[in-house]
Coordinates of C-alpha atoms in Angstrom, one line a residue:
Chain A
M25 CA 12.6 -17.9 -35.2
N26 CA 15.7 -15.9 -35.9
L27 CA 14.8 -12.7 -34.2
E28 CA 17.5 -10.6 -35.8
E29 CA 16.5 -11.5 -39.3
Q30 CA 12.8 -11.3 -38.6
L31 CA 13.2 -7.8 -37.1
L32 CA 15.0 -6.6 -40.2
K33 CA 12.3 -8.1 -42.3
G34 CA 9.8 -6.1 -40.4
S35 CA 8.1 -8.8 -38.4
K36 CA 5.9 -7.4 -35.6
R37 CA 6.2 -10.6 -33.6
A38 CA 10.0 -10.4 -33.6
C39 CA 9.8 -6.7 -32.7
A40 CA 7.4 -7.5 -29.8
R41 CA 9.5 -10.4 -28.6
L42 CA 12.7 -8.4 -28.6
I43 CA 11.1 -5.6 -26.5
T44 CA 9.9 -8.2 -24.0
M45 CA 13.4 -9.7 -23.8
I46 CA 15.0 -6.2 -23.3
E47 CA 12.5 -5.6 -20.5
N48 CA 13.6 -8.8 -18.9
N49 CA 17.3 -7.9 -19.2
D50 CA 17.8 -10.8 -21.6
K51 CA 21.4 -11.0 -22.8
E52 CA 20.6 -12.4 -26.2
A53 CA 18.4 -9.4 -26.9
I54 CA 21.1 -7.0 -25.8
D55 CA 23.6 -8.7 -28.1
I56 CA 21.2 -8.3 -31.0
L57 CA 20.9 -4.6 -30.2
K58 CA 24.6 -4.2 -30.0
K59 CA 24.9 -5.8 -33.4
L60 CA 22.2 -3.8 -35.0
F61 CA 22.7 -0.5 -33.3
Y62 CA 24.4 1.0 -36.4
K63 CA 21.0 0.7 -38.1
S64 CA 19.2 2.9 -35.6
G65 CA 19.2 6.7 -35.4
N66 CA 16.8 7.3 -38.2
A67 CA 13.6 7.6 -36.2
Y68 CA 12.6 10.9 -34.8
V69 CA 11.6 10.5 -31.1
I70 CA 8.8 12.6 -29.6
G71 CA 8.2 12.5 -25.9
I72 CA 4.7 13.2 -24.6
T73 CA 4.4 14.1 -21.0
G74 CA 1.9 15.8 -18.7
P75 CA -0.3 15.2 -15.7
P76 CA -2.5 12.1 -15.4
G77 CA -5.8 12.6 -17.3
S78 CA -4.5 15.4 -19.5
G79 CA -5.3 13.3 -22.6
K80 CA -1.8 12.1 -23.6
S81 CA -3.0 8.9 -25.1
T82 CA -5.8 10.4 -27.1
L83 CA -3.4 13.1 -28.4
T84 CA -0.9 10.4 -29.3
D85 CA -3.6 8.6 -31.2
K86 CA -4.6 11.7 -33.1
L87 CA -1.0 12.8 -33.9
T88 CA -0.3 9.3 -35.1
K89 CA -3.2 9.5 -37.5
E90 CA -1.9 12.8 -38.9
L91 CA 1.5 11.2 -39.5
R92 CA -0.1 8.2 -41.2
K93 CA -1.8 10.6 -43.6
A94 CA 1.7 11.5 -44.7
G95 CA 2.6 7.8 -45.1
K96 CA 5.0 7.7 -42.1
K97 CA 5.6 4.5 -40.0
V98 CA 5.0 5.1 -36.4
G99 CA 6.0 3.4 -33.1
I100 CA 4.4 4.2 -29.8
V101 CA 5.7 3.3 -26.4
A102 CA 3.0 3.9 -23.7
I103 CA 4.1 3.8 -20.1
D104 CA 1.9 3.3 -17.1
P105 CA 2.9 2.9 -13.4
T106 CA 3.8 -0.5 -11.9
S107 CA 2.5 -1.2 -8.4
P108 CA 5.2 -0.8 -5.8
F109 CA 3.4 -3.5 -3.7
S110 CA 2.6 -6.3 -6.1
G111 CA 4.9 -5.5 -9.1
G112 CA 1.8 -5.7 -11.2
A113 CA 0.3 -3.0 -13.5
I114 CA -2.7 -2.0 -15.5
L115 CA -1.6 -0.8 -18.8
G116 CA -4.6 1.0 -20.2
D117 CA -3.4 3.4 -22.8
R118 CA -4.3 1.2 -25.8
I119 CA -8.0 1.9 -25.0
R120 CA -7.5 5.3 -26.6
M121 CA -5.7 3.9 -29.6
S122 CA -7.9 0.9 -30.6
D123 CA -8.2 1.6 -34.2
L124 CA -4.5 2.0 -34.7
A125 CA -3.8 -1.7 -33.8
L126 CA -4.6 -3.0 -37.3
D127 CA -2.4 -0.6 -39.3
K128 CA 0.6 -2.5 -40.5
D129 CA 2.7 0.6 -40.2
I130 CA 1.9 1.3 -36.6
F131 CA 3.3 -0.6 -33.6
I132 CA 2.0 0.1 -30.1
R133 CA 3.7 -1.2 -27.0
S134 CA 2.6 -0.8 -23.4
M135 CA 5.1 -0.9 -20.6
G136 CA 5.1 -0.8 -16.8
T137 CA 7.6 1.4 -15.1
R138 CA 8.9 -1.6 -13.1
G139 CA 10.4 0.5 -10.4
S140 CA 11.9 3.3 -12.4
L141 CA 11.1 6.8 -11.4
G142 CA 11.1 9.8 -13.7
G143 CA 8.1 8.9 -15.8
M144 CA 9.7 6.3 -17.9
S145 CA 10.7 2.7 -17.7
K146 CA 14.4 1.8 -17.8
S147 CA 13.6 -0.4 -20.8
T148 CA 12.1 2.5 -22.8
W149 CA 15.5 3.3 -24.3
G150 CA 15.8 -0.3 -25.5
A151 CA 12.3 -0.4 -26.9
V152 CA 12.9 2.8 -28.8
K153 CA 16.0 1.3 -30.4
V154 CA 14.1 -1.8 -31.4
L155 CA 11.4 0.3 -33.0
D156 CA 14.0 2.4 -34.7
I157 CA 15.7 -0.6 -36.2
F158 CA 12.2 -2.0 -37.1
G159 CA 11.9 1.0 -39.4
C160 CA 9.7 3.5 -37.6
D161 CA 10.0 7.1 -38.9
Y162 CA 8.5 8.6 -35.8
I163 CA 8.4 7.1 -32.3
F164 CA 6.2 8.5 -29.6
I165 CA 7.1 7.9 -25.9
E166 CA 4.1 8.5 -23.8
T167 CA 5.2 8.9 -20.2
V168 CA 3.2 7.9 -17.1
G169 CA 1.1 10.8 -15.9
V170 CA 3.7 12.9 -14.3
G171 CA 3.8 15.2 -11.3
Q172 CA 6.2 18.2 -11.0
S173 CA 9.6 16.8 -11.4
E174 CA 9.6 13.6 -13.5
V175 CA 11.8 15.0 -16.3
D176 CA 13.5 11.8 -17.6
I177 CA 11.6 12.0 -20.8
V178 CA 13.7 14.9 -21.9
K179 CA 16.7 12.6 -21.8
T180 CA 15.3 10.3 -24.5
A181 CA 13.3 12.4 -26.8
D182 CA 14.3 14.7 -29.7
T183 CA 11.2 16.9 -29.1
V184 CA 9.3 17.0 -25.8
L185 CA 5.6 17.8 -26.0
M186 CA 4.1 18.9 -22.7
V187 CA 0.3 18.4 -22.5
M188 CA -1.5 20.7 -20.1
V189 CA -5.1 21.1 -19.3
P190 CA -6.9 24.2 -18.2
N191 CA -7.3 25.1 -14.5
L192 CA -4.7 22.8 -13.0
G193 CA -3.6 25.3 -10.4
D194 CA -2.8 28.9 -9.7
D195 CA -0.5 31.1 -11.7
I196 CA 2.6 30.2 -9.6
Q197 CA 2.6 26.7 -11.1
A198 CA 3.8 28.0 -14.5
I199 CA 6.9 29.5 -13.0
K200 CA 8.0 26.6 -10.8
A201 CA 11.1 24.7 -11.7
G202 CA 10.8 21.1 -13.0
I203 CA 8.5 19.7 -15.6
M204 CA 7.5 23.1 -17.1
E205 CA 11.1 23.7 -18.1
I206 CA 11.6 20.7 -20.3
A207 CA 9.0 21.3 -23.0
D208 CA 9.8 22.2 -26.6
V209 CA 6.1 22.5 -27.5
F210 CA 3.1 23.0 -25.2
A211 CA -0.3 21.7 -26.0
I212 CA -3.3 22.9 -24.0
N213 CA -5.7 20.0 -24.4
K214 CA -9.4 20.0 -23.6
S215 CA -9.3 23.6 -24.7
D216 CA -13.1 23.7 -25.0
L217 CA -13.1 23.9 -21.2
D218 CA -13.2 27.3 -19.4
G219 CA -9.8 28.6 -18.5
A220 CA -7.9 27.5 -21.5
D221 CA -7.1 31.0 -22.6
K222 CA -5.9 31.9 -19.1
T223 CA -3.7 28.8 -19.0
K224 CA -2.3 29.8 -22.3
V225 CA -1.5 33.3 -21.2
E226 CA 0.2 32.1 -18.0
I227 CA 2.5 29.8 -20.0
E228 CA 3.2 32.4 -22.5
M229 CA 4.1 34.9 -19.8
N230 CA 6.4 32.4 -18.2
L231 CA 8.1 31.9 -21.6
D232 CA 8.5 35.6 -21.9
L233 CA 10.8 35.5 -18.9
N234 CA 13.2 33.0 -20.6
E235 CA 16.4 34.2 -22.0
K236 CA 15.9 35.2 -25.6
T237 CA 16.9 32.5 -28.0
D238 CA 16.1 31.8 -31.6
Y239 CA 13.6 29.2 -30.6
R240 CA 10.5 30.1 -28.7
Q241 CA 8.3 27.2 -27.5
P242 CA 4.8 27.4 -29.1
V243 CA 1.7 27.1 -26.9
I244 CA -1.1 25.5 -28.9
K245 CA -4.7 25.0 -27.8
V246 CA -6.1 21.7 -29.0
S247 CA -8.9 19.3 -28.3
A248 CA -7.8 15.7 -28.9
G249 CA -11.3 14.4 -28.1
Q250 CA -12.8 16.6 -30.8
N251 CA -9.8 16.2 -33.1
K252 CA -9.4 19.9 -33.2
D253 CA -6.2 21.7 -34.3
I254 CA -4.1 18.5 -34.2
D255 CA -2.7 19.4 -37.5
V256 CA -1.5 22.7 -36.1
L257 CA 0.2 21.0 -33.2
L258 CA 1.9 18.5 -35.4
E259 CA 3.2 21.3 -37.6
K260 CA 4.7 23.0 -34.5
I261 CA 6.4 19.7 -33.5
L262 CA 7.8 19.4 -37.0
D263 CA 8.9 23.0 -36.8
H264 CA 11.0 22.2 -33.7
K265 CA 12.5 19.2 -35.6
K266 CA 13.3 21.5 -38.5
Y267 CA 14.8 24.0 -36.1
L268 CA 17.1 21.4 -34.5
E269 CA 18.1 20.0 -37.9
E270 CA 18.8 23.4 -39.6
N271 CA 20.9 24.7 -36.7
N272 CA 22.9 21.6 -36.1
K273 CA 21.3 21.2 -32.8
L274 CA 19.8 17.7 -33.3
E275 CA 23.2 16.1 -32.8
E276 CA 23.7 18.2 -29.7
V277 CA 20.5 17.0 -28.2
R278 CA 21.3 13.4 -29.1
I279 CA 24.8 13.6 -27.6
R280 CA 23.2 14.9 -24.4
N281 CA 20.7 12.1 -24.4
N282 CA 23.2 9.4 -25.2
K283 CA 25.5 10.6 -22.5
L284 CA 22.7 10.4 -19.9
E285 CA 21.6 7.0 -21.2
V286 CA 25.1 5.6 -20.7
L287 CA 25.4 7.2 -17.3
K288 CA 22.1 5.8 -16.3
M289 CA 23.1 2.3 -17.3
V290 CA 26.4 2.7 -15.4
E291 CA 24.5 3.9 -12.3
E292 CA 22.1 1.0 -12.5
E293 CA 24.9 -1.5 -12.8
L294 CA 26.9 0.1 -10.0
M295 CA 23.8 0.1 -7.8
K296 CA 23.2 -3.6 -8.5
L297 CA 26.9 -4.3 -7.6
I298 CA 26.7 -2.4 -4.4
L299 CA 23.3 -3.8 -3.4
D300 CA 24.4 -7.4 -4.2
R301 CA 27.4 -6.9 -1.8
A302 CA 25.6 -4.9 0.8
I303 CA 22.8 -7.5 1.1
E304 CA 25.5 -10.2 1.8
G305 CA 25.6 -10.7 5.6
D306 CA 22.7 -8.3 6.0
L307 CA 25.2 -5.4 5.9
I308 CA 22.6 -2.9 4.8
D309 CA 20.0 -4.0 7.3
N310 CA 22.5 -3.9 10.1
L311 CA 23.7 -0.5 9.1
A312 CA 20.1 0.8 9.0
K313 CA 19.5 -0.5 12.4
K314 CA 22.6 1.0 13.8
V315 CA 21.7 4.4 12.3
T316 CA 18.2 4.1 13.9
L317 CA 19.7 3.3 17.3
R318 CA 22.2 6.2 16.8
E319 CA 25.1 3.8 17.1
T320 CA 26.4 5.2 13.8
D321 CA 25.2 8.0 11.4
P322 CA 24.1 7.8 7.8
Y323 CA 27.2 9.5 6.5
T324 CA 29.5 6.9 8.1
A325 CA 27.2 4.1 7.0
K326 CA 27.5 5.4 3.4
D327 CA 31.3 5.4 3.7
D328 CA 31.2 1.8 4.9
I329 CA 29.2 0.7 1.8
I330 CA 31.3 2.7 -0.6
Q331 CA 34.4 1.0 0.8
L332 CA 33.0 -2.4 -0.3
I333 CA 33.3 -1.3 -3.9
T334 CA 36.5 0.8 -3.8
K335 CA 38.5 -1.8 -1.8
G336 CA 39.0 -3.3 -5.3
E337 CA 39.2 -6.9 -4.6
Chain B
M198 CA 9.4 -16.8 -12.7
D199 CA 11.6 -13.7 -12.5
R200 CA 9.6 -11.7 -15.0
P201 CA 6.0 -10.4 -14.8
I202 CA 3.4 -12.4 -16.6
R203 CA 1.8 -10.2 -19.3
V204 CA -2.0 -10.6 -19.8
L205 CA -4.2 -9.0 -22.4
V206 CA -7.7 -8.5 -21.0
A207 CA -10.2 -7.8 -23.9
K208 CA -13.9 -7.4 -24.4
P209 CA -14.8 -8.7 -27.9
G210 CA -18.1 -7.9 -29.5
L211 CA -20.8 -5.4 -28.8
D212 CA -21.7 -5.5 -25.2
G213 CA -21.0 -2.4 -23.2
H214 CA -20.3 -3.7 -19.7
D215 CA -16.8 -4.4 -18.5
R216 CA -17.0 -4.4 -14.7
G217 CA -16.2 -8.1 -14.6
A218 CA -13.2 -7.6 -16.9
K219 CA -12.0 -4.8 -14.7
V220 CA -12.3 -6.9 -11.5
I221 CA -10.3 -9.6 -13.2
A222 CA -7.7 -7.1 -14.4
R223 CA -7.3 -5.7 -10.9
S224 CA -6.9 -9.2 -9.4
L225 CA -4.2 -10.1 -11.9
R226 CA -2.5 -6.8 -11.2
D227 CA -2.6 -7.5 -7.5
A228 CA -1.0 -10.9 -8.3
G229 CA 1.9 -9.1 -9.8
M230 CA 1.0 -9.4 -13.5
E231 CA 1.1 -6.7 -16.1
V232 CA -2.4 -6.4 -17.5
I233 CA -2.9 -4.7 -20.8
Y234 CA -6.5 -3.6 -21.0
T235 CA -7.9 -2.9 -24.4
G236 CA -11.4 -1.6 -23.6
L237 CA -14.8 -2.3 -25.0
R238 CA -16.0 -3.4 -28.4
Q239 CA -12.9 -5.0 -29.8
T240 CA -13.0 -7.1 -33.0
P241 CA -11.1 -10.4 -33.0
E242 CA -8.6 -8.9 -35.4
Q243 CA -7.9 -6.0 -33.0
I244 CA -7.4 -8.4 -30.1
V245 CA -5.0 -10.5 -32.0
A246 CA -3.0 -7.5 -33.3
A247 CA -2.7 -6.2 -29.7
A248 CA -1.8 -9.6 -28.3
I249 CA 1.1 -9.8 -30.8
Q250 CA 2.4 -6.3 -30.3
E251 CA 2.2 -6.6 -26.6
D252 CA 3.8 -10.1 -26.7
V253 CA 1.5 -11.4 -24.0
D254 CA 1.6 -14.7 -22.2
V255 CA -2.2 -14.8 -21.8
V256 CA -5.2 -13.6 -23.8
A257 CA -8.3 -13.3 -21.4
M258 CA -11.6 -12.4 -23.1
S259 CA -14.9 -11.6 -21.5
I260 CA -18.3 -11.7 -23.2
L261 CA -21.8 -11.1 -21.7
S262 CA -23.7 -10.7 -25.0
G263 CA -24.0 -14.3 -26.1
A264 CA -21.6 -14.1 -29.0
H265 CA -18.9 -16.2 -27.4
N266 CA -19.4 -19.3 -29.6
H267 CA -18.6 -17.1 -32.6
L268 CA -16.0 -14.7 -31.3
F269 CA -13.8 -16.8 -29.0
P270 CA -12.9 -19.5 -31.6
K271 CA -12.3 -16.7 -34.1
V272 CA -9.6 -15.2 -31.9
V273 CA -8.0 -18.7 -31.5
N274 CA -8.0 -19.3 -35.2
L275 CA -6.6 -15.8 -36.1
L276 CA -3.8 -16.4 -33.6
K277 CA -3.0 -19.7 -35.2
E278 CA -3.0 -18.1 -38.6
E279 CA -0.4 -15.7 -37.3
G280 CA 1.7 -18.6 -36.1
V281 CA 1.2 -17.9 -32.4
D282 CA 1.0 -21.1 -30.4
D283 CA 2.5 -20.0 -27.1
M284 CA -0.3 -17.9 -25.6
L285 CA -2.8 -19.2 -23.1
I286 CA -6.3 -18.3 -24.2
L287 CA -9.1 -17.9 -21.6
G288 CA -12.7 -17.0 -21.8
G289 CA -15.1 -15.6 -19.2
G290 CA -18.5 -13.9 -18.8
V291 CA -22.1 -15.0 -19.0
I292 CA -21.6 -18.3 -20.7
P293 CA -24.0 -21.3 -20.4
E294 CA -22.5 -24.5 -19.1
D295 CA -23.7 -26.3 -22.3
D296 CA -21.5 -24.1 -24.5
I297 CA -18.3 -24.7 -22.5
P298 CA -17.3 -28.1 -24.0
F299 CA -17.4 -26.6 -27.5
L300 CA -15.3 -23.6 -26.5
I301 CA -12.7 -25.9 -24.8
E302 CA -12.6 -28.0 -28.0
S303 CA -12.0 -24.8 -30.1
G304 CA -8.9 -24.0 -28.1
I305 CA -10.1 -21.9 -25.2
E306 CA -8.2 -23.5 -22.3
A307 CA -10.6 -22.5 -19.6
V308 CA -13.9 -20.7 -19.2
F309 CA -14.7 -18.8 -16.1
T310 CA -18.4 -18.0 -15.4
P311 CA -19.9 -15.6 -12.8
G312 CA -19.1 -16.7 -9.3
T313 CA -15.6 -17.9 -10.0
S314 CA -13.2 -16.6 -7.3
T315 CA -10.5 -14.3 -8.7
K316 CA -8.0 -16.5 -6.9
D317 CA -8.9 -19.4 -9.1
V318 CA -8.3 -17.3 -12.2
V319 CA -4.9 -16.2 -10.9
D320 CA -3.9 -19.7 -10.0
F321 CA -5.0 -21.1 -13.3
V322 CA -3.0 -18.5 -15.2
T323 CA 0.1 -19.0 -13.0
N324 CA 0.0 -22.8 -13.4
N325 CA -0.8 -23.1 -17.1
L326 CA 1.5 -20.7 -18.9
K327 CA 2.9 -22.0 -22.2
R328 CA 6.3 -20.3 -22.0

């Protein structure tokens, strides 16, 4: 099958196969993306992040159904953690999206993190491009359940939706740095639980302390399980989109994201280069041993490794 | 192989028990595979759609309710209709010995019944991939 042609014709199999190839660093797939890149940039990318068990998948399912009512084509990339021991993974987010599978205008793909930190997989960028070229109007990226500092999602998405649940901690959590700072829209899911109002007040108070700008992050109580106020949440997400578009900020966001993407790729390639050389002759292992025995120090060891690259053979 | 094997683990039909499927999923995970678990009560159409979107190497289905002779071959046929011929299709669950030859003939490559060691499943998957 000619993947490029098939993708442009809207074949789900071609779309799926290309994503697999990107995940496996296949050169042919990357060449196809290079060639078709000019066709991307039309999809609006929404990142969904939040702690494990906060209901990100169920919320994604419900938001997608709302968008389908408006006739939009939707892609979903759902990320779950890869085992650091076996390299295997259980990707279970589809369970919450079962009845979306048959819709011809929805494409759901599960991904393991495969060693990436930050709540995303390094192939997520590639998968989003494939889905964009495939013709999706909206693409959701559902991160792995995150802790306090996995903020990579912000570097990929146009709008970041932060899903919270009531009673996750005391009121100091809302003012900590990290994940709470990256959201464009807050959803307090499972809002039928006690404490939802308190959580909302804490987030609102935290937002009050931000510098005044012409965009204020909305905090919406929803219940994905009961399909309650999902339409309100989607409206707020689309309000953020409109805000970015009307104030010429969408381009700003995308330039920032693209810069980070390119830098991330460079970083990865450099790391690989360095590791490939440092592994030769067990250099890295020997250095680590010397550091442990106090024969050298980590700073000098670092300089030794950097020299490998900057020698410029 | 320098890429993880991707496996769809699915429960077709109406039975509501998936402990076996979860045990298999966990064993495949521990063997370094990416397991996409789709949950209970899936129709053959849903399983096929998920298998295609996830571009899996293996479709592993588990049935306890007795509907295997109907549902397993249906998945095989739907995949064929979609032009998919490079996925390894496996069945498991409470399945009488007498039914196994028919299932194998229908295109299920192996059937694993209760008591099978998880290592056997992992080995079979690893050694019989179609791509």
